[in-house]
Tab-separated table of C-alpha atoms in Angstrom:
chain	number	residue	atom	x	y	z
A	1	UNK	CA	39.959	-24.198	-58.824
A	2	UNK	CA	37.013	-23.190	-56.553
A	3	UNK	CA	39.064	-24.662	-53.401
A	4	UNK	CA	41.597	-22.571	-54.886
A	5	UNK	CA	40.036	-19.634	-54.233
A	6	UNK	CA	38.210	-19.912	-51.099
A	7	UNK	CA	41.708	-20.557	-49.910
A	8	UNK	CA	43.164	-17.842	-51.060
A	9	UNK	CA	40.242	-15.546	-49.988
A	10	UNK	CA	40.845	-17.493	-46.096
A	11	UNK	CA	44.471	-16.696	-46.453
A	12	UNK	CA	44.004	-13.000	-47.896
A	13	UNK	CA	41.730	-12.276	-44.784
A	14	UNK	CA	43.999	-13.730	-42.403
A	15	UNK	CA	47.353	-12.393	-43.478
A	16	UNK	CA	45.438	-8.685	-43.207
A	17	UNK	CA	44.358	-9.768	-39.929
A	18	UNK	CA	47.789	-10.801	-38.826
A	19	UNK	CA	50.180	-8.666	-40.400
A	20	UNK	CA	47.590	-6.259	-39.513
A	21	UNK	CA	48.536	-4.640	-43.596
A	22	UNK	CA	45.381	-4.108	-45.842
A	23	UNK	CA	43.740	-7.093	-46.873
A	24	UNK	CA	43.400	-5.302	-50.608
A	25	UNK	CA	46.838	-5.502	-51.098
A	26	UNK	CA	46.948	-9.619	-50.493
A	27	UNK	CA	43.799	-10.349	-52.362
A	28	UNK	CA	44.658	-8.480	-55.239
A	29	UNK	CA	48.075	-10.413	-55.580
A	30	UNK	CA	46.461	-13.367	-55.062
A	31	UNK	CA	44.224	-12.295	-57.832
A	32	UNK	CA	46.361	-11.859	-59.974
A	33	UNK	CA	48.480	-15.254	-59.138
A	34	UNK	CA	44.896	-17.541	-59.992
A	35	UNK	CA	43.847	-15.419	-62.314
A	36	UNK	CA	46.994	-15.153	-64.750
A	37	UNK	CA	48.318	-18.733	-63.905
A	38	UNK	CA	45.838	-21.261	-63.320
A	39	UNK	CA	43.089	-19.435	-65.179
A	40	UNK	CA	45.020	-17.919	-68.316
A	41	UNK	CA	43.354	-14.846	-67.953
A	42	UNK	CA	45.131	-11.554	-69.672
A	43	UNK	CA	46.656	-9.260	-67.087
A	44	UNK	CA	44.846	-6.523	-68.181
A	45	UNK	CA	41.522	-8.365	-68.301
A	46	UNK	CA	41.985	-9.319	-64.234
A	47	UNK	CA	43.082	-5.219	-64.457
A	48	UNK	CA	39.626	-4.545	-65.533
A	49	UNK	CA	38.178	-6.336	-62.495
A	50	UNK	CA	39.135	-3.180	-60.423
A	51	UNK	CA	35.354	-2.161	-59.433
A	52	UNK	CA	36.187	1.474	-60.887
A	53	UNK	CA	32.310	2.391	-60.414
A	54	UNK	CA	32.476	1.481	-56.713
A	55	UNK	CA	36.013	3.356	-56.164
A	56	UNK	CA	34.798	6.570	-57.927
A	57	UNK	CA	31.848	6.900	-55.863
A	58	UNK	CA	33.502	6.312	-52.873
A	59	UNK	CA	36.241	8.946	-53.882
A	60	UNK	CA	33.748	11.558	-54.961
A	61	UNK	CA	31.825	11.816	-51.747
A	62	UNK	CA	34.232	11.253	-49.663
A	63	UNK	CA	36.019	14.062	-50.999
A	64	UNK	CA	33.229	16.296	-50.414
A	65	UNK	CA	31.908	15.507	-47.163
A	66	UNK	CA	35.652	15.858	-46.004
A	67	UNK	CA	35.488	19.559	-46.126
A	68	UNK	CA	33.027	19.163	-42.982
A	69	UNK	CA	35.974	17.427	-40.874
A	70	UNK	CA	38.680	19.810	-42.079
A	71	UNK	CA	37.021	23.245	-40.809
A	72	UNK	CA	35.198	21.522	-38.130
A	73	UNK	CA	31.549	21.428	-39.208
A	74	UNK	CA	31.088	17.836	-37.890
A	75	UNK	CA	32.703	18.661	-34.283
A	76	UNK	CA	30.949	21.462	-34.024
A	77	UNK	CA	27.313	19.944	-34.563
A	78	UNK	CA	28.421	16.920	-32.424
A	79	UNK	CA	28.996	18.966	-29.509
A	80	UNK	CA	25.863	21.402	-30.266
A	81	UNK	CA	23.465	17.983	-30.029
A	82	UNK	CA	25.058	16.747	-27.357
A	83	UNK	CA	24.524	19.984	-25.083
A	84	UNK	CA	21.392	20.187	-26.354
A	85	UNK	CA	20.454	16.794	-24.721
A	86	UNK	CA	23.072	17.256	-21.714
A	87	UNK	CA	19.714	17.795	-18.995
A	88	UNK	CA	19.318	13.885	-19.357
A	89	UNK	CA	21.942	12.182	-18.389
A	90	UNK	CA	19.876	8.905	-18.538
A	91	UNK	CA	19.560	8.861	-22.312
A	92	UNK	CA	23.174	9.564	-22.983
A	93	UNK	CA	23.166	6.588	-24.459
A	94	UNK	CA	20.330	7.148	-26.857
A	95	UNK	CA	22.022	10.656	-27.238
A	96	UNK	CA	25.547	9.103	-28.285
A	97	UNK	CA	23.777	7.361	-30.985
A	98	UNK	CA	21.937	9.516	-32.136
A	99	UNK	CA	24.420	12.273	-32.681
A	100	UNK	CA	27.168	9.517	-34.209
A	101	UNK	CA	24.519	8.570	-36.422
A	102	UNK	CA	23.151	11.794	-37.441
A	103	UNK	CA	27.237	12.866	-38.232
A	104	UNK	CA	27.927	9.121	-40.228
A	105	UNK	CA	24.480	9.743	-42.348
A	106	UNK	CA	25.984	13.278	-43.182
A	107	UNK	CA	29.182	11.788	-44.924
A	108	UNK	CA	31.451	11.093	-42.331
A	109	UNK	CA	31.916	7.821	-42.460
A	110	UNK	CA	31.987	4.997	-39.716
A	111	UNK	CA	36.388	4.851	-38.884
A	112	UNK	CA	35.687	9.080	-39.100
A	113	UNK	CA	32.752	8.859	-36.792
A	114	UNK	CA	34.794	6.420	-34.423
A	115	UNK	CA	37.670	8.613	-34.775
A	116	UNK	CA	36.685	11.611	-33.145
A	117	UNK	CA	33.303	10.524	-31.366
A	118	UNK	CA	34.791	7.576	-29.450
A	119	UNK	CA	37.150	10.160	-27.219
A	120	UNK	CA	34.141	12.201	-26.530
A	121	UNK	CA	31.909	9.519	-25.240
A	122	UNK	CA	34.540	8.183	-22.736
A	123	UNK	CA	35.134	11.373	-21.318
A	124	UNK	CA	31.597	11.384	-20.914
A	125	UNK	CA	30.869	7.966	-19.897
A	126	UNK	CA	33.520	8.817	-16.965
A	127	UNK	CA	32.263	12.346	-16.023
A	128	UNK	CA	28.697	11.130	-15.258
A	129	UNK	CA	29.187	7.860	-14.215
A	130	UNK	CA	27.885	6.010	-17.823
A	131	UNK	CA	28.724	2.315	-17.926
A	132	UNK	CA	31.232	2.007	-20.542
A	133	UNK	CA	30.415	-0.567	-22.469
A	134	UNK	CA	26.603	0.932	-23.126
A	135	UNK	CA	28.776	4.414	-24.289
A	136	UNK	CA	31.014	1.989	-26.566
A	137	UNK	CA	28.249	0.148	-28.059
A	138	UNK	CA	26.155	2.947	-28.253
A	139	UNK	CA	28.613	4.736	-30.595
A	140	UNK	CA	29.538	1.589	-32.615
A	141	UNK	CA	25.732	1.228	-33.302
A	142	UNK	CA	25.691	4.826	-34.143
A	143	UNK	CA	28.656	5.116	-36.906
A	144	UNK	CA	26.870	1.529	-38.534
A	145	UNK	CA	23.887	2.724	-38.611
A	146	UNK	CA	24.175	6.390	-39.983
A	147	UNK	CA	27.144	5.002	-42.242
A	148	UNK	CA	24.031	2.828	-43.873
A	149	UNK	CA	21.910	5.505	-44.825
A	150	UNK	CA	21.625	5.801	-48.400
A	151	UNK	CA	24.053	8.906	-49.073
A	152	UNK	CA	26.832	8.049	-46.973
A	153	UNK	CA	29.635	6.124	-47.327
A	154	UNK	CA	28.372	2.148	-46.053
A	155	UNK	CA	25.174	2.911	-48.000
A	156	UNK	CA	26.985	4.138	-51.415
A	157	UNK	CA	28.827	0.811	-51.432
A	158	UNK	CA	26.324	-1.600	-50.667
A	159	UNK	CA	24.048	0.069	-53.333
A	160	UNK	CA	27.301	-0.262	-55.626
A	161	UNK	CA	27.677	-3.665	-54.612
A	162	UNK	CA	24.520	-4.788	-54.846
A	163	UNK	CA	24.168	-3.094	-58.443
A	164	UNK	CA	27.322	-5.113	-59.562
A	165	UNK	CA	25.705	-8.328	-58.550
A	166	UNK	CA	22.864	-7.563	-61.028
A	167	UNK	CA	20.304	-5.741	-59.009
A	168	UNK	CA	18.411	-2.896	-60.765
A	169	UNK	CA	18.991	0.756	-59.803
A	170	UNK	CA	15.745	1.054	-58.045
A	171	UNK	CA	15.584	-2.342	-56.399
A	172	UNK	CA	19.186	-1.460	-55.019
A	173	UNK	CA	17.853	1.896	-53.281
A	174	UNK	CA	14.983	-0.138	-51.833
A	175	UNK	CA	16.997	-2.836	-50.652
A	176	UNK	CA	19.731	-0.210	-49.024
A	177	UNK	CA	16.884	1.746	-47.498
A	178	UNK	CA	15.833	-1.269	-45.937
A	179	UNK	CA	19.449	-2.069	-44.349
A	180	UNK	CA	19.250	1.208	-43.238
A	181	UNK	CA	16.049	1.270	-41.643
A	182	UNK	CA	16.821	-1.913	-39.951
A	183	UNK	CA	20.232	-1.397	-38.917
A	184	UNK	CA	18.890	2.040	-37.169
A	185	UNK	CA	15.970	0.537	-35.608
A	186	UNK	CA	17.345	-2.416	-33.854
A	187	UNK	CA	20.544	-0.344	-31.978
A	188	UNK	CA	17.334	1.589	-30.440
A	189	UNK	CA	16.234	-1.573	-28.870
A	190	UNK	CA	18.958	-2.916	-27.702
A	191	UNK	CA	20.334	0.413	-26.154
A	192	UNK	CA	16.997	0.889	-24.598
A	193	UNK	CA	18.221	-1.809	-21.734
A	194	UNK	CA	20.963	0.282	-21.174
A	195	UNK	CA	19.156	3.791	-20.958
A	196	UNK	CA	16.606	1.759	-18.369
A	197	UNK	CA	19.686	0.600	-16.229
A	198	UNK	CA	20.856	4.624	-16.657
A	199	UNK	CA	17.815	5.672	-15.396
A	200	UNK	CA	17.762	3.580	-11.920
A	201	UNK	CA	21.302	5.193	-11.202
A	202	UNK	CA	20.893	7.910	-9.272
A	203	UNK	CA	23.935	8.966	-9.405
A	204	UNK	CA	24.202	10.416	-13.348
A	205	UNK	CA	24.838	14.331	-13.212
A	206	UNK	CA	26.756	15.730	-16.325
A	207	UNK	CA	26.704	19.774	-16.504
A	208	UNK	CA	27.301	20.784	-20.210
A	209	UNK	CA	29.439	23.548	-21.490
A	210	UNK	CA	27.592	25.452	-23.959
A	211	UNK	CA	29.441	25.401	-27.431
A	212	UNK	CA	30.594	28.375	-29.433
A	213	UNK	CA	28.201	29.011	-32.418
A	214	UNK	CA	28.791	27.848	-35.930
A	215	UNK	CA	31.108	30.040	-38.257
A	216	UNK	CA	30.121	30.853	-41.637
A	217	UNK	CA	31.881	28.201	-43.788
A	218	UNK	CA	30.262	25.772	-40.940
A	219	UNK	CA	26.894	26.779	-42.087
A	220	UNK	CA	27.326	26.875	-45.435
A	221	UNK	CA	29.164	23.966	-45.561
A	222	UNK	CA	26.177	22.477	-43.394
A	223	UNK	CA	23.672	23.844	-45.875
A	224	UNK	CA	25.645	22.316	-49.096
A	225	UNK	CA	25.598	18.513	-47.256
A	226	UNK	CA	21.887	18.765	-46.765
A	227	UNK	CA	21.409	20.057	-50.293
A	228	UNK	CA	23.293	17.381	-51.775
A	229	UNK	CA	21.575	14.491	-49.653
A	230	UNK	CA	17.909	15.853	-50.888
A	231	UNK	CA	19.404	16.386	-54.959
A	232	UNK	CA	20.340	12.852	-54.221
A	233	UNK	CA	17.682	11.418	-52.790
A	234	UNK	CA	14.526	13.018	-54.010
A	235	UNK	CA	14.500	11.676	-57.857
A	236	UNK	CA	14.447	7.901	-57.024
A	237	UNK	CA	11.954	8.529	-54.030
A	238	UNK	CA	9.654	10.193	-56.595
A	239	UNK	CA	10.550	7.274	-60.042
A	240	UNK	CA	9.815	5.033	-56.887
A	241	UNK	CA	5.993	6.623	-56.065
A	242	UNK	CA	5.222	8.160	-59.966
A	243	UNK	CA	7.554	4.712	-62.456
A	244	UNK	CA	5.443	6.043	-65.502
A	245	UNK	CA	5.940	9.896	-65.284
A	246	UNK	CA	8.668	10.288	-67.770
A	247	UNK	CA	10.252	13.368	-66.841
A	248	UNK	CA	10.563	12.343	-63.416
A	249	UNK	CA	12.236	8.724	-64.829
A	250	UNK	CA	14.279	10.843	-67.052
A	251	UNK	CA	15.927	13.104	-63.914
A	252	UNK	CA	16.602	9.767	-62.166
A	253	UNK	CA	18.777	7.766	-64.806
A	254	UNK	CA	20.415	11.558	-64.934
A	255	UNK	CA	21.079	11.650	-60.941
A	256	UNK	CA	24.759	10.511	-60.122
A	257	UNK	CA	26.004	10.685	-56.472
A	258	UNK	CA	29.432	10.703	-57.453
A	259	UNK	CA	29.212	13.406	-60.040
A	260	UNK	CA	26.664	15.431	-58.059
A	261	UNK	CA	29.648	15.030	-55.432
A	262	UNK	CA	32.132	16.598	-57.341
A	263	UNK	CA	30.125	19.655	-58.828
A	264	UNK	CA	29.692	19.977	-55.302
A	265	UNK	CA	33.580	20.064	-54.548
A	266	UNK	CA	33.940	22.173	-57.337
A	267	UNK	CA	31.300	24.911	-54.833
A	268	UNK	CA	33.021	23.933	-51.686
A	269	UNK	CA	36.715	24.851	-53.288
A	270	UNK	CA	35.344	28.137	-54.680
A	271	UNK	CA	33.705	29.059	-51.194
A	272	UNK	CA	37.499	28.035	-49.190
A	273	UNK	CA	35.442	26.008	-47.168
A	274	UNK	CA	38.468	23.922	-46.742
A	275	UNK	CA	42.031	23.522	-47.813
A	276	UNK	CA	42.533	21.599	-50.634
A	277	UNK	CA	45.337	19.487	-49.685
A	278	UNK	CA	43.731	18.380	-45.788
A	279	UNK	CA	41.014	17.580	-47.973
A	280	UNK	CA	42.492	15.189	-50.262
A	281	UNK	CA	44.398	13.751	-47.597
A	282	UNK	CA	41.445	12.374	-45.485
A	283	UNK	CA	40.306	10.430	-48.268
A	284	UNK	CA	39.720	6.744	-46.820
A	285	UNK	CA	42.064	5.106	-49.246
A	286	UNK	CA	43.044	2.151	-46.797
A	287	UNK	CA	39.179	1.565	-46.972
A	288	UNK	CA	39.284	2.256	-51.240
A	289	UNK	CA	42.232	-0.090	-51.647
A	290	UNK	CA	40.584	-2.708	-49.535
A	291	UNK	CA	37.327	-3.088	-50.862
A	292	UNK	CA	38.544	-2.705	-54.514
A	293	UNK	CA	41.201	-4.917	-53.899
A	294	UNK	CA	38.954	-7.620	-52.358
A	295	UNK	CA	36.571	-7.032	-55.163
A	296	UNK	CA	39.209	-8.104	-58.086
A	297	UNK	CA	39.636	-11.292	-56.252
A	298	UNK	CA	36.144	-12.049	-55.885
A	299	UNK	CA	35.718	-11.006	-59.326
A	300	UNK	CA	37.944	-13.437	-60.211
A	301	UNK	CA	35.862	-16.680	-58.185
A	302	UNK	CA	32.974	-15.234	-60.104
A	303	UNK	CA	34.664	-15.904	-63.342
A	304	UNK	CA	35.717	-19.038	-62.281
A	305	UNK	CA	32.096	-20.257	-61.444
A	306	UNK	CA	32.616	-20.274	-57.309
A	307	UNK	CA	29.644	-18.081	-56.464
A	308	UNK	CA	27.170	-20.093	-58.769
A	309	UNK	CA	28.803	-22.900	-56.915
A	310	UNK	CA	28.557	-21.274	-53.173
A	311	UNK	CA	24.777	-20.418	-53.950
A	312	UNK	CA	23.922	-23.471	-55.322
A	313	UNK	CA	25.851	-25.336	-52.296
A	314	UNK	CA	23.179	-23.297	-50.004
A	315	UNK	CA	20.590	-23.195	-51.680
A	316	UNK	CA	20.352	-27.313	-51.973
A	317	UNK	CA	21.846	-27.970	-48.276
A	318	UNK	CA	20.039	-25.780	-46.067
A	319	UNK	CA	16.385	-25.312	-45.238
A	320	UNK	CA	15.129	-22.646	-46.903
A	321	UNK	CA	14.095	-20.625	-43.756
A	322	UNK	CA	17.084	-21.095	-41.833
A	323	UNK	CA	19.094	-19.409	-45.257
A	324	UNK	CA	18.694	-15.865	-43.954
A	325	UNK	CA	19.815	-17.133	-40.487
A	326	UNK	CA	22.892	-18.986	-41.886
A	327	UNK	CA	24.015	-15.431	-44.278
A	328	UNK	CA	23.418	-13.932	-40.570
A	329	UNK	CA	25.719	-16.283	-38.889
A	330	UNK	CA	28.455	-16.293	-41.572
A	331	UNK	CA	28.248	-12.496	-41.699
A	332	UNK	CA	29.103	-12.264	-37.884
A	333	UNK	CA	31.809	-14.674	-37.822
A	334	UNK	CA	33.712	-13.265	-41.035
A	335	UNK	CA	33.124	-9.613	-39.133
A	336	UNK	CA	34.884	-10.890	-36.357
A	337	UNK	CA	38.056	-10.362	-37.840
A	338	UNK	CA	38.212	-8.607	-41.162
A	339	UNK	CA	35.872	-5.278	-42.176
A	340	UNK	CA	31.938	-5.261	-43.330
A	341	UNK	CA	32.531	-2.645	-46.207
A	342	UNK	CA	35.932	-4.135	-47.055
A	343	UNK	CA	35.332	-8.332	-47.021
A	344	UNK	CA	31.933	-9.728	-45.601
A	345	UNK	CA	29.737	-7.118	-48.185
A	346	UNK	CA	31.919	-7.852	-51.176
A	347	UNK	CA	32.239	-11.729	-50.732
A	348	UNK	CA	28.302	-12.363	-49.819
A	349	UNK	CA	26.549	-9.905	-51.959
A	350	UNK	CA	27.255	-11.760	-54.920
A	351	UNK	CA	25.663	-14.934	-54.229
A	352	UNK	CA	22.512	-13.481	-52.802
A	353	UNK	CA	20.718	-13.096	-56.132
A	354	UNK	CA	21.427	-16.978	-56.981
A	355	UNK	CA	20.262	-18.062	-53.604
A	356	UNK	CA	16.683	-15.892	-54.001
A	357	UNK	CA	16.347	-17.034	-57.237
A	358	UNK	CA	16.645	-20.766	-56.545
A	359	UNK	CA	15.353	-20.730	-52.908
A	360	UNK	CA	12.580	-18.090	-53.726
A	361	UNK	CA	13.611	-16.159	-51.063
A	362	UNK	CA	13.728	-12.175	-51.177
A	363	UNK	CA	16.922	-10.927	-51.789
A	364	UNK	CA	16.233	-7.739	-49.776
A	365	UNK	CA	15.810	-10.134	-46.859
A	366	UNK	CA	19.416	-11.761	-47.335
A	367	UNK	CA	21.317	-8.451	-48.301
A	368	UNK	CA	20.135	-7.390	-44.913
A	369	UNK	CA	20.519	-10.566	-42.729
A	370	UNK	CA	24.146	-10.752	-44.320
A	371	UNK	CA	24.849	-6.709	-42.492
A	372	UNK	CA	22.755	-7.737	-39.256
A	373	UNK	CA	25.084	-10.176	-38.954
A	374	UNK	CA	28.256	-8.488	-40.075
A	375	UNK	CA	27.601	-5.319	-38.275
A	376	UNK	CA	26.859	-7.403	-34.701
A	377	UNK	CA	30.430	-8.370	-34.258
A	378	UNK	CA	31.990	-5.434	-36.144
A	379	UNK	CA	32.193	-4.225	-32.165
A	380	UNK	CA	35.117	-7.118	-31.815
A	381	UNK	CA	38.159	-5.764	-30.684
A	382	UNK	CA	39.624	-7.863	-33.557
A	383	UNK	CA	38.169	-5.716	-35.927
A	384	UNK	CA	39.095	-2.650	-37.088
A	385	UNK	CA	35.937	-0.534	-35.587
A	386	UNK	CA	36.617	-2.543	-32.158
A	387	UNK	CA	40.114	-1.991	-32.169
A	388	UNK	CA	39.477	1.815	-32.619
A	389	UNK	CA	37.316	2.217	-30.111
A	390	UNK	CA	39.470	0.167	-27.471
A	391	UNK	CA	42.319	2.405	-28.171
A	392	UNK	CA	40.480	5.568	-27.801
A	393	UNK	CA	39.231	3.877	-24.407
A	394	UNK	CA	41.564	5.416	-20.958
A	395	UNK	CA	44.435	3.094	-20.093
A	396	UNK	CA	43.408	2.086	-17.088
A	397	UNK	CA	39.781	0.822	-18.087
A	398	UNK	CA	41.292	-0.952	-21.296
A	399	UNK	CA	41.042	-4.749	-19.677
A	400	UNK	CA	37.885	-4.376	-18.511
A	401	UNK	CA	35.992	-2.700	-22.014
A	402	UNK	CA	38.315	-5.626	-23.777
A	403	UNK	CA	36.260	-8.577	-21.872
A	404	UNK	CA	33.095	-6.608	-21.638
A	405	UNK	CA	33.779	-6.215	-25.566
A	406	UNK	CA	34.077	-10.066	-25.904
A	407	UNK	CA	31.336	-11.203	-23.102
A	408	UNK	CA	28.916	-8.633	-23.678
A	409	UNK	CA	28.897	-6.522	-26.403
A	410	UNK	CA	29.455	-8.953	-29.105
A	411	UNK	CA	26.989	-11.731	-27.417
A	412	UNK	CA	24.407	-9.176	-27.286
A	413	UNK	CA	24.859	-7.687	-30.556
A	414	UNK	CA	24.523	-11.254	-32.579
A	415	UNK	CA	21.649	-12.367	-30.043
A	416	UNK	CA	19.932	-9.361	-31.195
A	417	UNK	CA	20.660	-9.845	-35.232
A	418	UNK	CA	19.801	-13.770	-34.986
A	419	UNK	CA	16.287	-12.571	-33.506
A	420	UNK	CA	15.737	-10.185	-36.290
A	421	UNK	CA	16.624	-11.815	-38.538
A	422	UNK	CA	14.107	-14.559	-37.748
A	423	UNK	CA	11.515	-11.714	-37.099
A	424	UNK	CA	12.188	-10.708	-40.622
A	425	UNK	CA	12.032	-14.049	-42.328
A	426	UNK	CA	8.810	-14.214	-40.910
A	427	UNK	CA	7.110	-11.268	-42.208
A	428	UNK	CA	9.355	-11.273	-45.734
């Protein structure tokens, strides 16, 4: 039965990657197939198994933070940083990062952040002479690491996931701030080769155009998505620092990001700071389908005993210190071809706890070697957030940025998550 489903999770991720249809879709069928027929499970108990938690959140947010891409708050503060910065040339590549990130930790997303960022660093990268693979990476690194911070959409659903695999409320925002932290720290390093090799080129000259100023439903809509990030973040920051004041415990349990989300909808459709329908429509429900989809099936090998099985397997077989190396490896090659949010998160997260608690080993430590390693080859122009940013890429430097994608980016990013991870196993 285990074999079973490790199969069918291979196969799932595979006919996604080939048909190039949404890996949700297969996994839940195949859900359904092992579940109902060589389980005896009730349809509408393998039903239940749709992480309805995870997908509301997602939903919720999402829906807000769309407003800023429909009247063009996000655009507008992208190219506002990026003039700001435009007298250094040099540091473009800290400067593409920093502005994808800032826009992904707002709400956007990382595909939304990709979406409209990668264009604009190309045009750059070829207007002042940037090597294109440092502008690529630079914005990959960007939309990860923004996307992780604990409000937007990568964080929301590894807090969800993580929560669903047992982890207290609190723990879960620790762990996630963590991921965050590291997954914005280390793209600074590695992009700081890049901005050295920028600086010995003499010939970097970019002359900005100064943007129009924000309109009033930019503003306000700006306003609102800093608003809701402090509403959401403050209470478990202060349970975190004051556990035994009461009234500050009591807020917290109160404090939902999803309904917080809508209320704040609710103020965004009452302001027209958007049309309704654009709105709706830019909800990421290939991404919603996927991960919930993925999450009935592994639902299903946790109900069948695989992940004790998995954890158990690693726990027992590998050294204890090379564990956080091995989640890092596994990560990266699963992220080679299939989606972080969508397949590695979902079918790893689960058997962290089991490991930690067997191996002794923190479980903050593994959550985060598991999306080091992920998010190093989610640059593979295999993978959806590759693929994206290839296409956005000009025809005629397409071939190159493909086997600079596969020779340099990727190499670099997992040399760089193998050595942090082993940097953090040290001091966890």
């Amino acid at each position: 039965m285990i074999l079973l489903i490790i199969t069918c999770i291979f196969i799932a991720i595979m006919l996604g990657y080939i048909t190039r249809y949404n890996i949700g879709i297969f996994a839940m069928i195949f859900a359904y197939i092992v579940g109902a027929f060589f389980m005896d499970l009730p349809p509408k108990k393998i039903i239940a198994f749709w992480p309805i938690s995870i997908f509301f959140v997602i939903f919720s947010v999402s829906l807000f933070y769309n407003f800023a891409s429909v009247n063009g708050t996000l655009e507008k503060l992208a190219e506002f940083l990026i003039y700001k910065f435009s007298k250094y040339p040099y540091l473009f590549p800290y400067i593409i990062f920093i502005v994808s990130a800032i826009i992904a930790a707002l709400g956007a997303g990382f595909y939304s952040v990709l979406a409209f960022m990668a264009p604009i660093t190309f045009l750059l990268c070829e207007k002042i002479n940037l090597n294109k693979i440092a502008g690529a990476m630079a914005i990959n690194y960007g939309a990860l690491g923004g996307a992780n911070f604990m409000t937007s959409q990568s964080g929301i659903i590894f807090r969800g996931l993580m929560e669903n695999s047992g982890i207290a409320s609190d723990e879960a925002f620790i762990s996630s701030s963590i991921v965050f932290s590291v997954t914005f720290i280390l793209p600074i390093i590695v992009l700081s080769f890049f901005v050295i090799k920028s600086f010995k080129n003499k010939n970097l000259n970019y002359i900005a155009i100064k943007p129009e100023g924000f309109t009033t439903k930019q503003k306000t809509t700006l306003f609102l998505m800093l608003l809701m990030i402090l509403i959401i973040l403050i209470p478990p920051i202060l349970h975190i620092i004051f556990p035994y004041q009461e009234s500050i415990t009591f807020i917290n349990q109160k404090i939902d990001i999803a309904m917080i989300a809508i209320i704040f909808v609710a103020i965004a459709l009452f302001l027209k700071l958007g049309d309704e329908k654009k709105v709706i429509a830019l909800i990421p429900w290939n991404t919603l389908i996927m991960i919930c989809g993925v999450g009935m099936l592994i639902s299903i090998a946790v109900e069948a005993g695989t992940i004790t099985m998995l954890s158990k397997l690693i726990s027992s077989q590998v050294n204890i210190f090379l564990i956080p190396l091995a989640m890092c490896v596994i990560a990266a090659f699963m992220s080679l071809f299939s989606s972080t949010l969508g397949v590695v998160a979902p079918a790893l997260f689960p058997i962290v706890p089991a490991i930690a608690s067997s191996s002794g080993l923190d479980q903050t430590l593994l959550f985060t070697c598991i999306i080091l390693g992920a998010q190093s080859s989610a640059i593979s122009p295999f993978s959806s957030g590759g693929s994206l940013i290839l296409g956005s890429c000009p025809e005629k430097y397409k071939e190159i940025l493909f086997k600079d994608l596969l020779t340099k980016a990727i190499p670099i990013g997992f040399a760089a998550a193998i050595a942090t991870s082993i940097l953090l196993s040290l001091i966890f």
